[in-house]
Short mmCIF file of C-alpha atoms and ligand atoms in Angstrom, two decimals:
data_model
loop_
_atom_site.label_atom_id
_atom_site.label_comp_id
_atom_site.label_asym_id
_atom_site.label_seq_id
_atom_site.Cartn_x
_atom_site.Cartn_y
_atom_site.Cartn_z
CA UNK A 255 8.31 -41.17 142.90
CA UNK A 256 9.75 -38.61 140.55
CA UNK A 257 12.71 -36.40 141.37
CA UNK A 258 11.85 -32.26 140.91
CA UNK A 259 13.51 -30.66 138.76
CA UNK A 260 15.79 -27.44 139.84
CA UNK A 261 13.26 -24.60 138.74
CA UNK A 262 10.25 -26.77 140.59
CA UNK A 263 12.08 -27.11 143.59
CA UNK A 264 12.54 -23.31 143.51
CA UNK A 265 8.73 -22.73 142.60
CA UNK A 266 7.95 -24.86 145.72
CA UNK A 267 10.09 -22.87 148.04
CA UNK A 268 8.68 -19.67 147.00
CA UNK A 269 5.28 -21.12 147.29
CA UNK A 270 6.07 -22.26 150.94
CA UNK A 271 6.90 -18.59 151.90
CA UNK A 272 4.38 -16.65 150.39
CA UNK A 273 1.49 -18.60 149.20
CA UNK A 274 -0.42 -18.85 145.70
CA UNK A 275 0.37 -16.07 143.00
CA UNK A 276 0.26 -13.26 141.12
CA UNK A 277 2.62 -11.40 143.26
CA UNK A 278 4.95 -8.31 142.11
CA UNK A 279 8.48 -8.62 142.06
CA UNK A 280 8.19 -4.79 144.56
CA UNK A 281 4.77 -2.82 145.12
CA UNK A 282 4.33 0.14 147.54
CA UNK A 283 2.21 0.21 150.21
CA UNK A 284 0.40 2.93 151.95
CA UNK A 285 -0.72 1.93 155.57
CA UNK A 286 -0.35 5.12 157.39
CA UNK A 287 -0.74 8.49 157.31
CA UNK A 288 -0.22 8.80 152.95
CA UNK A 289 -3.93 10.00 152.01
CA UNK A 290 -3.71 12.31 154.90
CA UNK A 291 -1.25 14.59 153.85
CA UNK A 292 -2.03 14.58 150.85
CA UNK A 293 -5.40 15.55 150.81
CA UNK A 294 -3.67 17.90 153.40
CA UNK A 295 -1.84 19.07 150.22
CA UNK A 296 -4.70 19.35 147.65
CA UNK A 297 -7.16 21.45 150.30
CA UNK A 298 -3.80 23.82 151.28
CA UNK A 299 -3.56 24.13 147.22
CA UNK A 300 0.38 23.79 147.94
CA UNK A 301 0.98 20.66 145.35
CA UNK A 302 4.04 22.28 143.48
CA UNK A 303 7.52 23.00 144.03
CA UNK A 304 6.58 24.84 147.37
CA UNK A 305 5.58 23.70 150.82
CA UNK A 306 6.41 22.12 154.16
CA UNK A 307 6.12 18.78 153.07
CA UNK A 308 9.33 19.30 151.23
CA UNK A 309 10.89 20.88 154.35
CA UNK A 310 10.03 18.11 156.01
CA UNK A 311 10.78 15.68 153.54
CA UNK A 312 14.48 16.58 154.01
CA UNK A 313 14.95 17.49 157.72
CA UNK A 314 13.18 13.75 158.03
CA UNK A 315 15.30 11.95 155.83
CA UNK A 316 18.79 13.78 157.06
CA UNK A 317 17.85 13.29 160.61
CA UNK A 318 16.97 9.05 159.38
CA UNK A 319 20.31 9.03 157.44
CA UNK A 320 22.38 11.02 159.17
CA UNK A 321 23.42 13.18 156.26
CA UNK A 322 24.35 16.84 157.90
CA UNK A 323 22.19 17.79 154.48
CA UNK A 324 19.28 16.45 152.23
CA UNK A 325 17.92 18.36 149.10
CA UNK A 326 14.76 16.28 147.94
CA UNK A 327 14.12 15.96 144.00
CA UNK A 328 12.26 14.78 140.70
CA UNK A 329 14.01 11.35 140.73
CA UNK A 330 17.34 9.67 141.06
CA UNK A 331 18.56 9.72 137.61
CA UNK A 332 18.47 13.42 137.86
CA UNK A 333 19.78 13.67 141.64
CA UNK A 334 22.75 11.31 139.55
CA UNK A 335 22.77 13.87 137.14
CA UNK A 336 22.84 17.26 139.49
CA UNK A 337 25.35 15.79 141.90
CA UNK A 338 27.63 14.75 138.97
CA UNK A 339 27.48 18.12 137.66
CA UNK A 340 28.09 19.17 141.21
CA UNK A 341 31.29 17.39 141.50
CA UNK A 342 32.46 19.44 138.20
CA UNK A 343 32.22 16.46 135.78
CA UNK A 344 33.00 17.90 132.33
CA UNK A 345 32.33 17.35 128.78
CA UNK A 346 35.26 14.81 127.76
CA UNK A 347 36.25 13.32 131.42
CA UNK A 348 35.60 9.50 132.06
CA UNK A 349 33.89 8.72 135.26
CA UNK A 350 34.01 4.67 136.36
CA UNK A 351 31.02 2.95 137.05
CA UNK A 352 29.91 -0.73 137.69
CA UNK A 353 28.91 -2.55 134.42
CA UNK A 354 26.43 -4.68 136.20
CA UNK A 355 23.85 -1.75 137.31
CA UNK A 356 20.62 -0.07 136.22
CA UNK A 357 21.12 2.45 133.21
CA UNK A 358 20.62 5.49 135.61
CA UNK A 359 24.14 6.62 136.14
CA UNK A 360 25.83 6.00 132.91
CA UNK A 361 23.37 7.98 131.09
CA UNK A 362 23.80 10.38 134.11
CA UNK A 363 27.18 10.70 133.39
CA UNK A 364 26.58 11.03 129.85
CA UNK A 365 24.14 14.16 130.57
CA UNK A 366 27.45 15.78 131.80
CA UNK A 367 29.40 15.31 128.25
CA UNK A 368 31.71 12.85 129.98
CA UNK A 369 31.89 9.15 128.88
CA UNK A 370 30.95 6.16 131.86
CA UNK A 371 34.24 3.45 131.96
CA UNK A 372 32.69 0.32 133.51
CA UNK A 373 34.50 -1.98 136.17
CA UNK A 374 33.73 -5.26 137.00
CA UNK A 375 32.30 -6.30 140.88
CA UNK A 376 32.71 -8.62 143.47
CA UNK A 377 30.84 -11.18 144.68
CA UNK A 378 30.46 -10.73 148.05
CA UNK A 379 29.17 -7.06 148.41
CA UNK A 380 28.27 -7.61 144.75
CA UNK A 381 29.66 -4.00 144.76
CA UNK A 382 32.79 -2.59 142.63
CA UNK A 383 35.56 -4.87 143.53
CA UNK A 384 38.75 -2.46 144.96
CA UNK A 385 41.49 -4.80 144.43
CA UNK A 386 40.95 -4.97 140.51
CA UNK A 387 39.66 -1.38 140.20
CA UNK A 388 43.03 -0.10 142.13
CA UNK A 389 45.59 -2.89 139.54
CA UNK A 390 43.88 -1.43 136.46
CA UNK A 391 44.05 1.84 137.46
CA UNK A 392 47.35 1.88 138.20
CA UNK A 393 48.00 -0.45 134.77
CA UNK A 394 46.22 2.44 132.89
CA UNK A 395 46.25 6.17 134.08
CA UNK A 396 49.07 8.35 134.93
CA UNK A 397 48.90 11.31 137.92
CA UNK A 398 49.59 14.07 136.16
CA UNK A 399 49.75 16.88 139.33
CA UNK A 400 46.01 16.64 140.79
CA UNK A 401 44.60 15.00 137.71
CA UNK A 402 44.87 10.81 137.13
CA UNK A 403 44.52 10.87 133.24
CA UNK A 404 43.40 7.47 131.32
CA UNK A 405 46.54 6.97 129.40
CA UNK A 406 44.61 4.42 126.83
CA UNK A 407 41.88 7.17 125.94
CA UNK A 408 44.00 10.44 126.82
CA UNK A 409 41.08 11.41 129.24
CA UNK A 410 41.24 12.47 132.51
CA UNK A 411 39.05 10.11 135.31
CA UNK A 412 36.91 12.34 137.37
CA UNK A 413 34.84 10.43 139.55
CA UNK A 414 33.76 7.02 141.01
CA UNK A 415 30.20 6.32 141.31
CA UNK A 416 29.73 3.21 143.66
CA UNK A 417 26.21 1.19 143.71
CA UNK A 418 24.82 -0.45 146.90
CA UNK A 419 23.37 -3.59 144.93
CA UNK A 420 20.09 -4.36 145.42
CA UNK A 421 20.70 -2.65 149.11
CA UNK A 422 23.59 -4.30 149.78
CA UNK A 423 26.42 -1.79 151.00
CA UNK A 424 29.56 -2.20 148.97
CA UNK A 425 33.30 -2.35 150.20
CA UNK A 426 33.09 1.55 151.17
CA UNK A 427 36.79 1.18 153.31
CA UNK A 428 38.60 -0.28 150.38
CA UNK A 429 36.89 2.08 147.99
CA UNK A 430 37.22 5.28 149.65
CA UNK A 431 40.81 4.72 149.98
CA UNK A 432 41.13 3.79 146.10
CA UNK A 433 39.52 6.58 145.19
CA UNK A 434 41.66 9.00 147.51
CA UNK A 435 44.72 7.76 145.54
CA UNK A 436 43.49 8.30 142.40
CA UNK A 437 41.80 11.58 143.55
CA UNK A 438 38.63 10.23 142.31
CA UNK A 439 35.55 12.25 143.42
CA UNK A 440 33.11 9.67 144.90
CA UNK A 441 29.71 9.61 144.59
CA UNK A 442 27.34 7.14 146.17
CA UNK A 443 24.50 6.15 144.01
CA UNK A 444 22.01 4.65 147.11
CA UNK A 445 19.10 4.63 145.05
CA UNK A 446 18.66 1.23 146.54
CA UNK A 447 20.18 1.23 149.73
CA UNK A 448 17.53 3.33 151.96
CA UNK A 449 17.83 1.49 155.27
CA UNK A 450 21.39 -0.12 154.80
CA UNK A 451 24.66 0.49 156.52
CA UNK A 452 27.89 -0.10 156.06
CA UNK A 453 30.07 -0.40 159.45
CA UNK A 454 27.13 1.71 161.35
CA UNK A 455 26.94 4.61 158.90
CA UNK A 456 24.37 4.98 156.06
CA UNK A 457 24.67 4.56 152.43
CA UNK A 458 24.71 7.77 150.52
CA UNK A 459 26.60 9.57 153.65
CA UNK A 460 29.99 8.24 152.90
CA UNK A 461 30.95 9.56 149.70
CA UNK A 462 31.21 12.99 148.81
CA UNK A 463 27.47 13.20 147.81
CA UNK A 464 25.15 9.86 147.79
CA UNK A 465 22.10 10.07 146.03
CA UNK A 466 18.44 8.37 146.52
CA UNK A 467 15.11 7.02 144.22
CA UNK A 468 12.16 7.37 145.47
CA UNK A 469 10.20 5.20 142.46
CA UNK A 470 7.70 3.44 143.02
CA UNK A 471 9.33 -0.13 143.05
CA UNK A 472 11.75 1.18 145.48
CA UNK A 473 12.06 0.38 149.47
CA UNK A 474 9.74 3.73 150.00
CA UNK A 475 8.18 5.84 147.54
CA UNK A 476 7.11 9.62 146.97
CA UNK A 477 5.09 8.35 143.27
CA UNK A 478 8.72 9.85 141.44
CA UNK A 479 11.42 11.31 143.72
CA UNK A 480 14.97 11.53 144.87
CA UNK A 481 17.46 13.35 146.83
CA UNK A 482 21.23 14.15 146.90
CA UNK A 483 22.82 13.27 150.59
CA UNK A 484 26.08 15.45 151.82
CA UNK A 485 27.85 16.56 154.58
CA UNK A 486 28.97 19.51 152.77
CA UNK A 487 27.08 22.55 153.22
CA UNK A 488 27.76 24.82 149.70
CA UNK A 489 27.33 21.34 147.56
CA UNK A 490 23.96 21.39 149.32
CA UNK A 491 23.35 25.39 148.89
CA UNK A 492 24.32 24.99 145.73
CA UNK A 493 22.28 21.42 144.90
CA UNK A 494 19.17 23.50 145.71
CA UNK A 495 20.11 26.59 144.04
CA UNK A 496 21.06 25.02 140.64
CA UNK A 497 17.46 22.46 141.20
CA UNK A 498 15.42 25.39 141.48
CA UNK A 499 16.18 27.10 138.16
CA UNK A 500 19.32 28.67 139.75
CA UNK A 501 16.38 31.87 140.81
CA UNK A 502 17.58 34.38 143.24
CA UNK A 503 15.38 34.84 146.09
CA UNK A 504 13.81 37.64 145.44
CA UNK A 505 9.95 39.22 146.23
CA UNK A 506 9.08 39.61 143.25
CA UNK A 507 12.03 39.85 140.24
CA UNK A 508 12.89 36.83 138.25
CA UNK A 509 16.94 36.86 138.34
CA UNK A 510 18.61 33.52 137.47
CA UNK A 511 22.70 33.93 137.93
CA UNK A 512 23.27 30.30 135.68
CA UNK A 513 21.93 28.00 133.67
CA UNK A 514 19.73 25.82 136.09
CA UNK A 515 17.22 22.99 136.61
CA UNK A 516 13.68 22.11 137.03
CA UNK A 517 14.76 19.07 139.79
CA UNK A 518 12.97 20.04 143.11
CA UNK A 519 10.61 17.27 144.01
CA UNK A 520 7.17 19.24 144.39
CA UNK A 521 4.88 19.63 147.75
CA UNK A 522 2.56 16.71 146.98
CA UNK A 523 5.42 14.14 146.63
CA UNK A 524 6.96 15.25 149.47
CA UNK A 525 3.85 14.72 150.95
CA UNK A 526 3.63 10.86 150.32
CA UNK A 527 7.25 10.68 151.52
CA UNK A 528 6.81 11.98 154.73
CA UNK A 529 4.02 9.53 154.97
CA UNK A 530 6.58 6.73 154.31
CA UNK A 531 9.43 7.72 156.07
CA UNK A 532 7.19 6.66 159.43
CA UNK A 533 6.51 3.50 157.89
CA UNK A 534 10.10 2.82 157.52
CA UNK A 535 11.11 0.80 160.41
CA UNK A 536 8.02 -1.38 159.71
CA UNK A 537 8.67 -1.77 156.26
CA UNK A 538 12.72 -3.40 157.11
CA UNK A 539 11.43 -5.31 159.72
CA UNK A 540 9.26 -7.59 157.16
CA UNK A 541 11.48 -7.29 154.65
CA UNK A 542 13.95 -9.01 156.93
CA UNK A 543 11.47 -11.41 158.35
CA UNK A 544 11.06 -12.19 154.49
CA UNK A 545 15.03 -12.92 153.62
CA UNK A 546 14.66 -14.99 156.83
CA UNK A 547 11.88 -17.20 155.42
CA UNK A 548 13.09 -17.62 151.52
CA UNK A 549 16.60 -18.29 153.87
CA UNK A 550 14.55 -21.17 155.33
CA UNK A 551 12.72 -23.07 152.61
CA UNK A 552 15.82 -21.55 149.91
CA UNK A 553 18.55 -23.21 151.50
CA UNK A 554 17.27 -26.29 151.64
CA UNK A 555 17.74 -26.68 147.69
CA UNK A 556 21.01 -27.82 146.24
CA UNK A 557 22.53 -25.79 143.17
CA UNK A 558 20.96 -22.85 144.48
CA UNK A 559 22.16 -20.08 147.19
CA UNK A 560 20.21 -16.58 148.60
CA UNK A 561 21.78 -13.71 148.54
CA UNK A 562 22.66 -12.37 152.25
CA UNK A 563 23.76 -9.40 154.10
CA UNK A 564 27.36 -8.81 153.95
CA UNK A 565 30.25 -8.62 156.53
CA UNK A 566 30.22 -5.54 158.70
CA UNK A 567 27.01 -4.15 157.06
CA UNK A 568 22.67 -4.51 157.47
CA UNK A 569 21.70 -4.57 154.58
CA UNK A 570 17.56 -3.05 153.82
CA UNK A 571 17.06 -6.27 151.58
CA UNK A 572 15.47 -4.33 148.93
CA UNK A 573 15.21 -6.99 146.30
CA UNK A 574 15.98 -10.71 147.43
CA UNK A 575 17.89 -12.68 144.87
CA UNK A 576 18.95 -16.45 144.59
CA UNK A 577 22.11 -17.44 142.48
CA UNK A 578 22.90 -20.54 140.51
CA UNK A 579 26.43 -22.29 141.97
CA UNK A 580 26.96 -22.85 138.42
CA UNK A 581 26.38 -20.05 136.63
CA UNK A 582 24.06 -20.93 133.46
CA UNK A 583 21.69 -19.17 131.02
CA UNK A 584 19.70 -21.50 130.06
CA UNK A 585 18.99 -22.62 133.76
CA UNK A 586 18.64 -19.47 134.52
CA UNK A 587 15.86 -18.81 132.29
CA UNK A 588 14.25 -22.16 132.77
CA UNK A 589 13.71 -20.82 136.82
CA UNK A 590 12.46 -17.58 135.75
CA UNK A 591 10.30 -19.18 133.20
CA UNK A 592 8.53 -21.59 135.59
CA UNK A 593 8.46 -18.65 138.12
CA UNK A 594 6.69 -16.08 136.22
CA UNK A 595 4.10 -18.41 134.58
CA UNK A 596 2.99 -19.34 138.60
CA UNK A 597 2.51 -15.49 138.52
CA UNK A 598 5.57 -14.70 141.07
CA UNK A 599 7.12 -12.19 138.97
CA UNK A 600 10.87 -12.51 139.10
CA UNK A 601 13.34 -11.18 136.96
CA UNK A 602 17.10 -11.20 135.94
CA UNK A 603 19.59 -8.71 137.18
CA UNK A 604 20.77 -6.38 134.71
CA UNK A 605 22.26 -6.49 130.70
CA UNK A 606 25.78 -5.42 131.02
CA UNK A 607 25.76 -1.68 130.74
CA UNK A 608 28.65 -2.22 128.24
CA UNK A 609 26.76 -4.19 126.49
CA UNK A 610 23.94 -1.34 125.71
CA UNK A 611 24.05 0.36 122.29
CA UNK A 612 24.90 3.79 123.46
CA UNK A 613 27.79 2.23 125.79
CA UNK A 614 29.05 -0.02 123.17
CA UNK A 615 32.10 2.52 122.92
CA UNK A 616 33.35 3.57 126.24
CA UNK A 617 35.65 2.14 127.65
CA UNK A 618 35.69 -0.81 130.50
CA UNK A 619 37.80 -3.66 132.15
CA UNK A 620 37.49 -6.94 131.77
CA UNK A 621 33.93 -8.08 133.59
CA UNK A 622 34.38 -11.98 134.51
CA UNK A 623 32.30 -11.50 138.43
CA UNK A 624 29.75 -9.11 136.21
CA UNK A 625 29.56 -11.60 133.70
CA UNK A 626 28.99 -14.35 135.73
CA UNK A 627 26.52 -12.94 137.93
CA UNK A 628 24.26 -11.80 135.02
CA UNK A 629 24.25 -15.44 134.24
CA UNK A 630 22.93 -16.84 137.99
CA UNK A 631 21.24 -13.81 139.72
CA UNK A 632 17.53 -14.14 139.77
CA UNK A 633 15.45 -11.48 141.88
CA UNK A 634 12.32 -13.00 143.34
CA UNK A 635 9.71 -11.31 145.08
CA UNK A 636 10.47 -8.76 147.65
CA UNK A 637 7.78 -6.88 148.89
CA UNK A 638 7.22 -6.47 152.48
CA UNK A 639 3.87 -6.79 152.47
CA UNK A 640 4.36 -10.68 151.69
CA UNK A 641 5.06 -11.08 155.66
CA UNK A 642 2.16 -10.47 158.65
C1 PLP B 465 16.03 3.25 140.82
C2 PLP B 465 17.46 3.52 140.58
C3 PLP B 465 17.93 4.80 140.21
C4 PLP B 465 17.09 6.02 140.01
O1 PLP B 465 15.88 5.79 139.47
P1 PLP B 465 14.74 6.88 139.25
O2 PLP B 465 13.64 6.03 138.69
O3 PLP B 465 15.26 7.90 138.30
O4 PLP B 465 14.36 7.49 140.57
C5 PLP B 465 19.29 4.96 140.06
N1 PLP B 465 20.16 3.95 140.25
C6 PLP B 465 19.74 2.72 140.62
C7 PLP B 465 20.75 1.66 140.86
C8 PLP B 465 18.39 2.45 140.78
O5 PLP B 465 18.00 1.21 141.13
#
């Protein structure tokens, strides 16, 4: 008898939970009430930027998250953007950001003027880690009144955007708290996390604004779409004032009072999100059912670990990932390799944002947990119509 290799032992497992390939690494599905509404939207002739769908839309996913406030639009690079702007992020201020991330928020931030500075995460929330983002920042900024200024760079540290990875809630407690000392304005980037909790309340609810995706490949989908989540009443006046072209409701004159947007997610969107948002519940539960198998057959593999929920948190297990126990490139393409030719697409996490030509500059920490997790972290596939 041979012995299996590592990335046959893997292709085995996966092939014990969810059958033969091809399979996508996330696709959407549409098993309710979708084609209804919006064929409710086409024969209304209310596709655009008007509509009850969009009303909807938002009292739905407020009332789901518990947000006192939901403004729905385009996508969640440009809810990043709006609430960014929102928070008064200004040409020449730094804002800190996870290195190991999709590109959405560091060229978010850049849309303000202001420069990202990556920090490096942890590995159990695989969010940013608080006890080495509150050392360096007290190794390199000084309070100067309100503002904490980057004494290396001469720039003055606006915000903190925090990531729930891969729908993981990070270390909100520890963060918040950092952030309050530093008077960092925090942002919650819960493109990810739709569905996840941390210590009973939702992503995107904590922070001072959280924002959501609504892509395709994410946990539910309006086609493109976000939102920006807040408690805060004028951030939200205002987050639909400056998305709709900063107009002033009027009958019939066209009177803008500041340079505005073109964000607001339109009608027929909205439409396919409302659609979603009852499918919700169903869509965790199998998505859970599906951690719990891959937990199963996964575990049983030495070298190898799945990533799980974290302390204090439910996670919405957006994309399942598996970790090498020694972290190694070459292994780690080997697995994907042998995983994508059996047609279960899988896929690495993320290139160092740091790493990215227009990052190459800014400024960042040292990234060892970043570093090493880029090396392990394989995402297999997550969609939850792979479970009955
Ligand atoms: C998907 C995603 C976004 C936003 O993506 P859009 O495609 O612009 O909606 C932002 N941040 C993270 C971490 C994401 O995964």
């Amino acid at each position: 008898m041979t012995l299996k290799t590592l990335p046959e032992l893997v292709n085995q497992a996966i092939h014990n939970v969810i059958g033969n390939g091809p399979t996508k690494l996330h696709e959407p599905t549409f098993d309710g009430n979708e084609a209804k509404y919006v064929q409710d939207c086409i024969e209304s002739t209310y596709v655009s930027s008007v509509g009850k769908y969009v009303d909807q839309f938002e009292i739905e996913l407020a009332k789901y998250t518990g947000a006192k406030y939901a403004v729905s639009l385009v996508n969640g690079t440009l809810a990043l953007h709006l609430a960014l702007k929102l928070a008064g992020v200004k040409v020449g201020e730094e804002v800190l950001v996870q290195a190991f991330n999709f590109v959405a928020a560091a060229n978010a931030i850049t849309y303000c003027g202001a420069t990202p500075h990556f920090v490096d995460i942890e590995n159990e929330n695989l969010g940013i880690d608080p006890i080495k983002l509150q050392n360096y920042l007290s190794e390199i900024t000084k309070k100067t009144g309100e503002h904490t200024k980057n004494v290396v760079t001469g720039r003055r540290i606006k915000a903190l955007v925090v990531m729930h990875t891969f729908g993981h809630p990070s270390k909100m407690d520890e963060l918040v708290e950092v952030a309050k000392k530093y008077n960092l304005i925090l942002i919650e980037d819960a493109a990810e996390s739709i569905g996840s909790y941390y210590d009973q309340k939702h992503t995107g609810t904590i922070g001072l604004m959280g924002t959501m995706s609504f892509n395709g490949n994410k946990t539910i989908t309006t086609g493109g779409g976000g939102a920006i989540l807040t408690n805060n009443s004028e951030l939200a006046k205002q987050a639909k004032h400056l998305s709709t072209t900063a107009k002033i409701p009027h009958k019939w004159a066209f009177k803008h009072d500041e340079i505005g947007y073109n964000y607001r997610m339109p009608n027929i969107n909205a439409a396919l999100g409302c659609a979603q948002l009852e499918q919700l519940t169903n869509k965790l539960e199998k998505k859970k059912k599906l951690f719990d198998k891959y937990k199963t057959e996964l575990s049983k593999i030495k070298g190898i670990s799945i990533i799980e929920e974290p302390k204090n948190c439910k996670s919405n297990y957006w994309l399942q990932s598996i970790t090498l126990d020694s972290p190694s490139l070459s292994m780690r393409d080997n697995i994907l390799d042998n995983l994508n030719a059996a047609g279960y697409m899988s896929r690495p996490g993320w290139d160092l944002l740091n790493s990215l030509n227009p990052f190459i500059e800014s400024p960042s920490m040292s990234l060892e947990s970043s570093k090493l997790l880029f090396e392990s972290l394989i995402n297999i596939p997550s969609s939850p119509n792979l479970v009955k």
